[in-house]
PDB file of C-alpha atoms in Angstrom:
ATOM      1  CA  MET R   1     -14.975 -16.996 -21.142  1.00 49.00           C
ATOM      2  CA  SER R   2     -18.327 -16.244 -19.502  1.00 50.00           C
ATOM      3  CA  SER R   3     -20.317 -17.513 -16.541  1.00 54.00           C
ATOM      4  CA  ARG R   4     -23.553 -16.597 -14.868  1.00 57.00           C
ATOM      5  CA  LEU R   5     -23.936 -14.708 -11.535  1.00 55.00           C
ATOM      6  CA  ASN R   6     -27.576 -14.127 -10.227  1.00 61.00           C
ATOM      7  CA  ASN R   7     -28.935 -14.856 -13.787  1.00 67.00           C
ATOM      8  CA  VAL R   8     -26.631 -12.206 -15.436  1.00 65.00           C
ATOM      9  CA  ALA R   9     -23.962 -13.222 -17.902  1.00 65.00           C
ATOM     10  CA  VAL R  10     -20.574 -12.038 -16.629  1.00 62.00           C
ATOM     11  CA  VAL R  11     -17.966 -11.878 -19.309  1.00 62.00           C
ATOM     12  CA  GLU R  12     -14.387 -12.275 -18.027  1.00 66.00           C
ATOM     13  CA  PRO R  13     -11.583 -10.341 -19.662  1.00 64.00           C
ATOM     14  CA  ALA R  14      -9.020 -12.418 -21.596  1.00 67.00           C
ATOM     15  CA  GLU R  15      -5.642 -12.654 -19.966  1.00 74.00           C
ATOM     16  CA  ALA R  16      -3.223 -10.316 -21.808  1.00 72.00           C
ATOM     17  CA  PRO R  17       0.377  -9.667 -20.804  1.00 73.00           C
ATOM     18  CA  PRO R  18       1.061  -6.243 -19.282  1.00 67.00           C
ATOM     19  CA  GLN R  19       2.230  -3.630 -21.653  1.00 73.00           C
ATOM     20  CA  ALA R  20       4.122  -0.369 -21.054  1.00 71.00           C
ATOM     21  CA  LEU R  21       2.186   2.800 -21.319  1.00 77.00           C
ATOM     22  CA  GLY R  22       4.949   4.392 -23.341  1.00 82.00           C
ATOM     23  CA  PRO R  23       8.690   4.175 -23.807  1.00 84.00           C
ATOM     24  CA  ALA R  24      10.749   4.102 -20.567  1.00 79.00           C
ATOM     25  CA  PRO R  25      12.725   7.374 -19.750  1.00 81.00           C
ATOM     26  CA  TRP R  26      15.820   5.229 -19.024  1.00 78.00           C
ATOM     27  CA  ASP R  27      17.240   1.872 -19.426  1.00 83.00           C
ATOM     28  CA  TRP R  28      15.992  -0.231 -16.594  1.00 82.00           C
ATOM     29  CA  SER R  29      18.693  -2.727 -17.118  1.00 85.00           C
ATOM     30  CA  THR R  30      21.237  -0.234 -15.787  1.00 89.00           C
ATOM     31  CA  VAL R  31      19.467   0.424 -12.466  1.00 90.00           C
ATOM     32  CA  ASN R  32      21.286  -1.260  -9.590  1.00 93.00           C
ATOM     33  CA  ARG R  33      21.173   1.007  -6.527  1.00 96.00           C
ATOM     34  CA  ILE R  34      17.722   2.731  -5.641  1.00 95.00           C
ATOM     35  CA  LEU R  35      17.064   5.017  -2.743  1.00 95.00           C
ATOM     36  CA  VAL R  36      13.333   5.664  -2.053  1.00 94.00           C
ATOM     37  CA  VAL R  37      12.799   8.705   0.134  1.00 91.00           C
ATOM     38  CA  ARG R  38       9.707   8.792   2.310  1.00 76.00           C
ATOM     39  CA  LEU R  39      10.762  11.038   5.163  1.00 70.00           C
ATOM     40  CA  ARG R  40       7.821  11.287   7.307  1.00 74.00           C
ATOM     41  CA  SER R  41       4.197  10.373   7.643  1.00 82.00           C
ATOM     42  CA  ILE R  42       3.471   6.805   8.847  1.00 88.00           C
ATOM     43  CA  GLY R  43       0.397   6.466   6.701  1.00 89.00           C
ATOM     44  CA  ASP R  44       2.257   7.504   3.592  1.00 88.00           C
ATOM     45  CA  THR R  45       4.994   5.086   4.526  1.00 90.00           C
ATOM     46  CA  VAL R  46       2.543   2.164   4.975  1.00 90.00           C
ATOM     47  CA  LEU R  47       0.789   3.069   1.670  1.00 91.00           C
ATOM     48  CA  ALA R  48       4.186   2.996  -0.104  1.00 91.00           C
ATOM     49  CA  THR R  49       4.624  -0.752   0.764  1.00 93.00           C
ATOM     50  CA  PRO R  50       2.786  -2.129  -2.395  1.00 94.00           C
ATOM     51  CA  ALA R  51       5.029   0.110  -4.554  1.00 93.00           C
ATOM     52  CA  LEU R  52       8.129  -1.142  -2.856  1.00 95.00           C
ATOM     53  CA  LEU R  53       7.007  -4.739  -3.280  1.00 94.00           C
ATOM     54  CA  ALA R  54       6.436  -4.118  -6.987  1.00 92.00           C
ATOM     55  CA  LEU R  55       9.735  -2.382  -7.366  1.00 92.00           C
ATOM     56  CA  ARG R  56      11.418  -5.464  -5.745  1.00 94.00           C
ATOM     57  CA  ARG R  57       9.601  -7.761  -8.050  1.00 93.00           C
ATOM     58  CA  PHE R  58      10.543  -5.738 -11.158  1.00 90.00           C
ATOM     59  CA  LEU R  59      14.178  -5.366 -10.144  1.00 91.00           C
ATOM     60  CA  PRO R  60      14.921  -8.428  -7.850  1.00 93.00           C
ATOM     61  CA  ALA R  61      18.702  -7.922  -8.091  1.00 93.00           C
ATOM     62  CA  ALA R  62      18.793  -4.170  -7.486  1.00 95.00           C
ATOM     63  CA  ARG R  63      19.712  -2.758  -4.047  1.00 96.00           C
ATOM     64  CA  ILE R  64      16.779  -0.937  -2.665  1.00 96.00           C
ATOM     65  CA  ASP R  65      17.268   1.328   0.262  1.00 96.00           C
ATOM     66  CA  LEU R  66      14.565   3.557   2.144  1.00 95.00           C
ATOM     67  CA  LEU R  67      15.350   6.785   3.624  1.00 93.00           C
ATOM     68  CA  LEU R  68      12.963   7.683   6.675  1.00 92.00           C
ATOM     69  CA  GLU R  69      12.975   9.960   9.670  1.00 90.00           C
ATOM     70  CA  ASP R  70      14.171   8.168  12.745  1.00 88.00           C
ATOM     71  CA  TRP R  71      10.716   8.207  14.454  1.00 91.00           C
ATOM     72  CA  VAL R  72       9.025   6.348  11.482  1.00 91.00           C
ATOM     73  CA  ALA R  73      11.933   4.041  10.649  1.00 90.00           C
ATOM     74  CA  PRO R  74      11.043   1.113  13.066  1.00 91.00           C
ATOM     75  CA  LEU R  75       7.795   0.663  11.020  1.00 90.00           C
ATOM     76  CA  MET R  76       9.832  -0.659   8.099  1.00 92.00           C
ATOM     77  CA  VAL R  77      12.849  -2.382   9.752  1.00 89.00           C
ATOM     78  CA  GLY R  78      12.745  -5.843   8.556  1.00 91.00           C
ATOM     79  CA  PHE R  79      10.550  -5.319   5.604  1.00 93.00           C
ATOM     80  CA  SER R  80      11.648  -7.875   2.938  1.00 92.00           C
ATOM     81  CA  ALA R  81      11.312  -5.584  -0.110  1.00 95.00           C
ATOM     82  CA  VAL R  82      14.156  -3.195   0.969  1.00 95.00           C
ATOM     83  CA  ASP R  83      17.807  -3.962   1.698  1.00 96.00           C
ATOM     84  CA  GLU R  84      18.334  -1.277   4.348  1.00 95.00           C
ATOM     85  CA  VAL R  85      16.253   1.333   6.203  1.00 94.00           C
ATOM     86  CA  ILE R  86      18.421   4.440   6.463  1.00 92.00           C
ATOM     87  CA  THR R  87      17.402   6.853   9.317  1.00 90.00           C
ATOM     88  CA  ILE R  88      17.636  10.557   9.245  1.00 88.00           C
ATOM     89  CA  PRO R  89      17.329  12.585  12.440  1.00 83.00           C
ATOM     90  CA  ARG R  90      14.261  14.608  12.723  1.00 79.00           C
ATOM     91  CA  HIS R  91      16.167  17.708  13.886  1.00 77.00           C
ATOM     92  CA  GLY R  92      19.868  18.742  13.410  1.00 75.00           C
ATOM     93  CA  THR R  93      21.256  20.162  10.334  1.00 80.00           C
ATOM     94  CA  GLY R  94      24.777  18.808  11.017  1.00 86.00           C
ATOM     95  CA  ALA R  95      23.601  15.264  11.113  1.00 84.00           C
ATOM     96  CA  ARG R  96      21.466  15.730   7.961  1.00 84.00           C
ATOM     97  CA  ALA R  97      24.424  17.127   6.063  1.00 86.00           C
ATOM     98  CA  ARG R  98      26.687  14.211   7.063  1.00 89.00           C
ATOM     99  CA  LEU R  99      23.913  11.760   5.953  1.00 89.00           C
ATOM    100  CA  ALA R 100      23.533  13.686   2.685  1.00 89.00           C
ATOM    101  CA  ALA R 101      27.303  13.181   2.012  1.00 91.00           C
ATOM    102  CA  ARG R 102      27.021   9.562   2.886  1.00 92.00           C
ATOM    103  CA  LEU R 103      24.136   9.003   0.441  1.00 93.00           C
ATOM    104  CA  ARG R 104      25.989  10.787  -2.422  1.00 94.00           C
ATOM    105  CA  SER R 105      28.886   8.526  -1.838  1.00 94.00           C
ATOM    106  CA  ARG R 106      26.599   5.495  -2.462  1.00 94.00           C
ATOM    107  CA  HIS R 107      25.984   6.562  -5.972  1.00 94.00           C
ATOM    108  CA  TYR R 108      22.284   5.640  -6.332  1.00 93.00           C
ATOM    109  CA  ASP R 109      21.004   5.386  -9.747  1.00 90.00           C
TER     110      ASP R 109
END
């Protein structure tokens, strides 16, 4: 299909289904629990939102949790692409160790 824009022919690409760039390193059908770690940096956290939305579209039935430092977490609370925002204290090795044990017990894929 083509059209004219300012007397220049514009050729629109044909709709093609998306294709994988290569074989997947694992079987996506077995992925049920996902932990996304984005500990700090508000800007990086905001920029991760499109990836989280794409992950939710790709795996709609999976549980997707997000691990953030406590001072960044309020930014993502209520975000529809994640099931739970887990906070980690900015300081305190004891609290971090307890959280690490809790996360291991959840058996993320």
